[in-house]
Amino acid sequence: MTATRDAMNALNVVMLGPPGAGKGTQAERLARTRGLPKISTGDILREAVQSGTELGCVAKATMEAGNLVGDDVMIGIVQERLDRDDARLGFVLDGFPRTVIQAAALDRMVDGRGPLVVLDVVVPEDILVRRLATRRICRKCGANAAPEWTDACGKCGGSLVTRVDDGVDIVRERLKVYLRQSKPLVDYYSARATFRAIDGNRPPDVVTEAVDAALESASGAAL
Ligand code: AMP
Protein backbone atom coordinates (compact mmCIF):
# COMPACT_ATOMS: atom_id res chain seq x y z
CA MET A 1 0.00 0.00 0.00
CA THR A 2 2.79 2.41 0.92
CA ALA A 3 4.49 1.99 -2.46
CA THR A 4 1.40 3.05 -4.41
CA ARG A 5 0.62 6.09 -2.27
CA ASP A 6 1.36 9.45 -3.83
CA ALA A 7 1.28 12.94 -2.42
CA MET A 8 -2.43 13.44 -3.18
CA ASN A 9 -3.56 10.36 -1.24
CA ALA A 10 -0.98 10.59 1.50
CA LEU A 11 -2.09 9.44 4.93
CA ASN A 12 -1.95 12.57 7.08
CA VAL A 13 -3.12 11.82 10.60
CA VAL A 14 -3.56 14.00 13.70
CA MET A 15 -4.08 12.26 17.04
CA LEU A 16 -5.95 14.48 19.50
CA GLY A 17 -6.60 13.83 23.15
CA PRO A 18 -5.56 15.06 26.59
CA PRO A 19 -2.27 14.12 28.24
CA GLY A 20 -2.54 10.51 29.43
CA ALA A 21 -5.19 9.47 26.89
CA GLY A 22 -2.76 6.97 25.36
CA LYS A 23 -2.53 8.83 22.09
CA GLY A 24 1.27 8.56 22.05
CA THR A 25 1.08 4.76 22.20
CA GLN A 26 -1.61 4.64 19.54
CA ALA A 27 0.27 7.11 17.32
CA GLU A 28 3.39 4.95 17.57
CA ARG A 29 1.51 1.77 16.62
CA LEU A 30 -0.22 3.49 13.73
CA ALA A 31 3.03 4.95 12.41
CA ARG A 32 4.75 1.57 12.62
CA THR A 33 2.02 -0.43 10.86
CA ARG A 34 1.54 2.18 8.11
CA GLY A 35 5.23 2.94 7.60
CA LEU A 36 4.85 6.64 8.42
CA PRO A 37 6.92 8.93 10.65
CA LYS A 38 5.42 9.60 14.06
CA ILE A 39 5.99 13.23 14.90
CA SER A 40 5.60 14.02 18.60
CA THR A 41 6.15 17.67 19.45
CA GLY A 42 6.54 16.76 23.15
CA ASP A 43 9.41 14.39 22.23
CA ILE A 44 11.04 17.01 20.00
CA LEU A 45 10.92 19.54 22.85
CA ARG A 46 12.20 17.07 25.47
CA GLU A 47 15.13 16.17 23.20
CA ALA A 48 15.91 19.85 22.76
CA VAL A 49 15.85 20.38 26.55
CA GLN A 50 18.14 17.38 27.09
CA SER A 51 20.67 18.48 24.52
CA GLY A 52 20.54 22.09 25.73
CA THR A 53 19.78 23.68 22.35
CA GLU A 54 18.40 27.21 22.08
CA LEU A 55 14.91 25.76 21.59
CA GLY A 56 15.38 23.63 24.70
CA CYS A 57 16.32 26.66 26.77
CA VAL A 58 13.23 28.55 25.56
CA ALA A 59 10.90 25.60 26.17
CA LYS A 60 12.19 24.22 29.49
CA ALA A 61 10.50 26.50 32.03
CA THR A 62 7.24 26.57 30.07
CA MET A 63 7.07 22.78 29.93
CA GLU A 64 7.95 22.37 33.60
CA ALA A 65 5.13 24.75 34.54
CA GLY A 66 2.70 22.70 32.44
CA ASN A 67 2.03 25.56 30.03
CA LEU A 68 2.06 25.58 26.25
CA VAL A 69 5.09 26.68 24.26
CA GLY A 70 4.29 29.61 21.91
CA ASP A 71 2.38 28.94 18.69
CA ASP A 72 5.02 30.52 16.42
CA VAL A 73 7.77 28.32 17.83
CA MET A 74 5.64 25.17 17.52
CA ILE A 75 4.43 25.97 14.01
CA GLY A 76 8.03 26.54 12.88
CA ILE A 77 9.13 23.18 14.33
CA VAL A 78 6.31 21.24 12.64
CA GLN A 79 6.65 23.04 9.30
CA GLU A 80 10.35 22.14 9.20
CA ARG A 81 9.60 18.52 10.16
CA LEU A 82 6.80 18.05 7.57
CA ASP A 83 9.08 19.45 4.85
CA ARG A 84 11.43 16.51 5.30
CA ASP A 85 11.31 13.75 2.71
CA ASP A 86 10.04 10.97 4.99
CA ALA A 87 6.81 12.92 5.65
CA ARG A 88 5.98 13.36 1.95
CA LEU A 89 3.56 10.40 1.89
CA GLY A 90 2.02 11.14 5.23
CA PHE A 91 2.67 11.34 8.96
CA VAL A 92 1.13 10.73 12.35
CA LEU A 93 1.16 13.87 14.49
CA ASP A 94 1.05 13.46 18.27
CA GLY A 95 0.78 16.58 20.44
CA PHE A 96 0.24 19.03 17.59
CA PRO A 97 -1.94 20.98 17.03
CA ARG A 98 -2.77 22.06 20.61
CA THR A 99 -4.47 25.37 19.72
CA VAL A 100 -6.79 26.57 16.97
CA ILE A 101 -4.00 28.83 15.67
CA GLN A 102 -1.76 25.76 15.26
CA ALA A 103 -4.63 23.85 13.60
CA ALA A 104 -5.18 26.60 11.05
CA ALA A 105 -1.43 26.65 10.31
CA LEU A 106 -1.48 22.86 9.86
CA ASP A 107 -4.34 23.15 7.34
CA ARG A 108 -2.14 25.51 5.30
CA MET A 109 0.84 23.13 5.58
CA VAL A 110 -1.10 20.09 4.27
CA ASP A 111 -2.90 22.01 1.54
CA GLY A 112 -2.28 19.99 -1.66
CA ARG A 113 -0.86 17.02 0.28
CA GLY A 114 -4.06 14.95 0.62
CA PRO A 115 -6.72 14.85 3.34
CA LEU A 116 -6.10 15.29 7.05
CA VAL A 117 -7.67 12.57 9.21
CA VAL A 118 -8.28 13.67 12.81
CA LEU A 119 -8.69 11.03 15.53
CA ASP A 120 -9.74 12.23 19.00
CA VAL A 121 -8.95 9.78 21.83
CA VAL A 122 -11.44 10.43 24.64
CA VAL A 123 -10.86 9.42 28.31
CA PRO A 124 -12.67 10.68 31.48
CA GLU A 125 -10.70 13.19 33.59
CA ASP A 126 -10.44 11.17 36.85
CA ILE A 127 -8.89 8.27 34.93
CA LEU A 128 -6.42 10.64 33.26
CA VAL A 129 -5.20 12.03 36.61
CA ARG A 130 -4.65 8.51 37.90
CA ARG A 131 -2.83 7.39 34.75
CA LEU A 132 -0.58 10.47 34.60
CA ALA A 133 0.42 10.43 38.25
CA THR A 134 1.79 6.88 37.84
CA ARG A 135 3.28 7.19 34.34
CA ARG A 136 6.98 6.54 33.83
CA ILE A 137 9.19 7.20 30.82
CA CYS A 138 12.70 6.16 29.79
CA ARG A 139 15.32 8.72 30.82
CA LYS A 140 17.42 7.90 27.75
CA CYS A 141 15.01 7.49 24.78
CA GLY A 142 11.81 9.05 26.17
CA ALA A 143 9.62 5.98 25.49
CA ASN A 144 6.49 5.61 27.61
CA ALA A 145 7.01 2.64 29.95
CA ALA A 146 4.90 -0.43 29.20
CA PRO A 147 3.34 -2.04 32.31
CA GLU A 148 5.65 -5.08 32.02
CA TRP A 149 8.84 -2.98 32.17
CA THR A 150 9.68 -3.18 35.86
CA ASP A 151 12.93 -1.27 36.17
CA ALA A 152 14.46 -0.69 32.73
CA CYS A 153 13.33 0.47 29.30
CA GLY A 154 12.27 -2.45 27.09
CA LYS A 155 13.59 -0.62 24.02
CA CYS A 156 17.03 0.69 24.98
CA GLY A 157 17.67 -0.49 28.55
CA GLY A 158 17.67 3.07 29.97
CA SER A 159 16.36 3.78 33.47
CA LEU A 160 12.70 4.60 34.03
CA VAL A 161 11.75 7.87 35.69
CA THR A 162 8.59 9.81 36.48
CA ARG A 163 8.21 12.59 33.93
CA VAL A 164 9.25 15.95 35.40
CA ASP A 165 5.86 17.36 34.34
CA ASP A 166 3.86 14.41 35.77
CA GLY A 167 3.64 15.47 39.46
CA VAL A 168 -0.01 15.58 40.65
CA ASP A 169 -0.25 19.41 40.76
CA ILE A 170 1.38 19.76 37.35
CA VAL A 171 -0.86 16.99 36.00
CA ARG A 172 -3.94 18.97 37.09
CA GLU A 173 -2.49 22.13 35.56
CA ARG A 174 -1.77 20.35 32.27
CA LEU A 175 -5.32 19.01 32.12
CA LYS A 176 -6.68 22.48 32.90
CA VAL A 177 -4.55 23.95 30.11
CA TYR A 178 -5.77 21.21 27.80
CA LEU A 179 -9.42 21.89 28.56
CA ARG A 180 -9.04 25.65 28.22
CA GLN A 181 -6.88 25.90 25.12
CA SER A 182 -7.15 22.67 23.20
CA LYS A 183 -10.76 21.57 23.50
CA PRO A 184 -11.78 24.21 20.95
CA LEU A 185 -9.81 22.04 18.53
CA VAL A 186 -12.58 19.48 18.67
CA ASP A 187 -15.04 22.22 17.69
CA TYR A 188 -12.66 23.25 14.92
CA TYR A 189 -12.47 19.73 13.48
CA SER A 190 -15.64 17.90 14.51
CA ALA A 191 -17.86 18.89 11.58
CA ARG A 192 -15.35 17.45 9.08
CA ALA A 193 -16.03 14.14 7.33
CA THR A 194 -12.51 13.03 8.30
CA PHE A 195 -12.97 13.50 12.07
CA ARG A 196 -13.54 10.50 14.38
CA ALA A 197 -13.83 10.28 18.20
CA ILE A 198 -12.49 7.10 19.80
CA ASP A 199 -13.20 5.74 23.30
CA GLY A 200 -9.72 5.54 24.86
CA ASN A 201 -10.91 4.09 28.17
CA ARG A 202 -10.33 0.51 27.04
CA PRO A 203 -7.31 -1.83 26.85
CA PRO A 204 -4.65 -0.54 24.40
CA ASP A 205 -5.18 -3.37 21.86
CA VAL A 206 -8.93 -2.69 21.72
CA VAL A 207 -8.23 1.01 21.19
CA THR A 208 -5.78 0.11 18.39
CA GLU A 209 -8.52 -1.84 16.60
CA ALA A 210 -10.86 1.13 16.96
CA VAL A 211 -8.15 3.46 15.61
CA ASP A 212 -7.65 1.24 12.54
CA ALA A 213 -11.38 1.06 11.87
CA ALA A 214 -11.79 4.83 12.31
CA LEU A 215 -8.87 5.50 9.98
CA GLU A 216 -10.33 3.32 7.25
CA SER A 217 -13.75 4.93 7.46
CA ALA A 218 -12.36 8.48 7.74
CA SER A 219 -9.99 8.04 4.76
CA GLY A 220 -12.92 6.59 2.78
CA ALA A 221 -15.03 9.61 3.68
CA ALA A 222 -12.36 11.91 2.25
CA LEU A 223 -12.51 10.36 -1.24
P1 AMP B 1 3.38 16.16 25.53
O1 AMP B 1 4.49 15.15 25.62
O2 AMP B 1 2.70 16.16 24.18
O3 AMP B 1 2.40 16.04 26.67
O4 AMP B 1 4.06 17.61 25.66
C1 AMP B 1 4.78 17.97 26.81
C2 AMP B 1 4.84 19.48 26.92
O5 AMP B 1 5.47 20.05 25.75
C3 AMP B 1 3.49 20.19 26.96
O6 AMP B 1 2.95 20.21 28.28
C4 AMP B 1 3.84 21.57 26.43
O7 AMP B 1 4.51 22.32 27.44
C5 AMP B 1 4.85 21.27 25.35
N1 AMP B 1 4.20 21.05 24.02
C6 AMP B 1 4.16 19.90 23.28
N2 AMP B 1 3.50 20.07 22.13
C7 AMP B 1 3.07 21.36 22.12
C8 AMP B 1 2.31 22.14 21.21
N3 AMP B 1 1.81 21.64 20.06
N4 AMP B 1 2.07 23.45 21.54
C9 AMP B 1 2.55 23.97 22.68
N5 AMP B 1 3.27 23.29 23.58
C10 AMP B 1 3.54 21.99 23.32
mmCIF file of C-alpha atoms in Angstrom, residues 21-22 26 29 121-124 127 131 197-211 214:
data_model
loop_
_atom_site.group_PDB
_atom_site.id
_atom_site.type_symbol
_atom_site.label_atom_id
_atom_site.label_comp_id
_atom_site.label_asym_id
_atom_site.label_seq_id
_atom_site.Cartn_x
_atom_site.Cartn_y
_atom_site.Cartn_z
ATOM 1 C CA ALA A 21 -5.191 9.472 26.888
ATOM 2 C CA GLY A 22 -2.764 6.966 25.362
ATOM 3 C CA GLN A 26 -1.609 4.636 19.536
ATOM 4 C CA ARG A 29 1.513 1.768 16.619
ATOM 5 C CA VAL A 121 -8.949 9.780 21.832
ATOM 6 C CA VAL A 122 -11.444 10.435 24.637
ATOM 7 C CA VAL A 123 -10.860 9.420 28.305
ATOM 8 C CA PRO A 124 -12.672 10.681 31.482
ATOM 9 C CA ILE A 127 -8.888 8.273 34.927
ATOM 10 C CA ARG A 131 -2.828 7.394 34.751
ATOM 11 C CA ALA A 197 -13.834 10.283 18.196
ATOM 12 C CA ILE A 198 -12.488 7.095 19.804
ATOM 13 C CA ASP A 199 -13.202 5.742 23.297
ATOM 14 C CA GLY A 200 -9.717 5.542 24.862
ATOM 15 C CA ASN A 201 -10.906 4.088 28.175
ATOM 16 C CA ARG A 202 -10.327 0.509 27.042
ATOM 17 C CA PRO A 203 -7.313 -1.826 26.852
ATOM 18 C CA PRO A 204 -4.652 -0.535 24.397
ATOM 19 C CA ASP A 205 -5.182 -3.371 21.859
ATOM 20 C CA VAL A 206 -8.926 -2.691 21.722
ATOM 21 C CA VAL A 207 -8.230 1.012 21.195
ATOM 22 C CA THR A 208 -5.781 0.112 18.394
ATOM 23 C CA GLU A 209 -8.517 -1.843 16.602
ATOM 24 C CA ALA A 210 -10.863 1.128 16.959
ATOM 25 C CA VAL A 211 -8.149 3.459 15.610
ATOM 26 C CA ALA A 214 -11.787 4.832 12.312
#
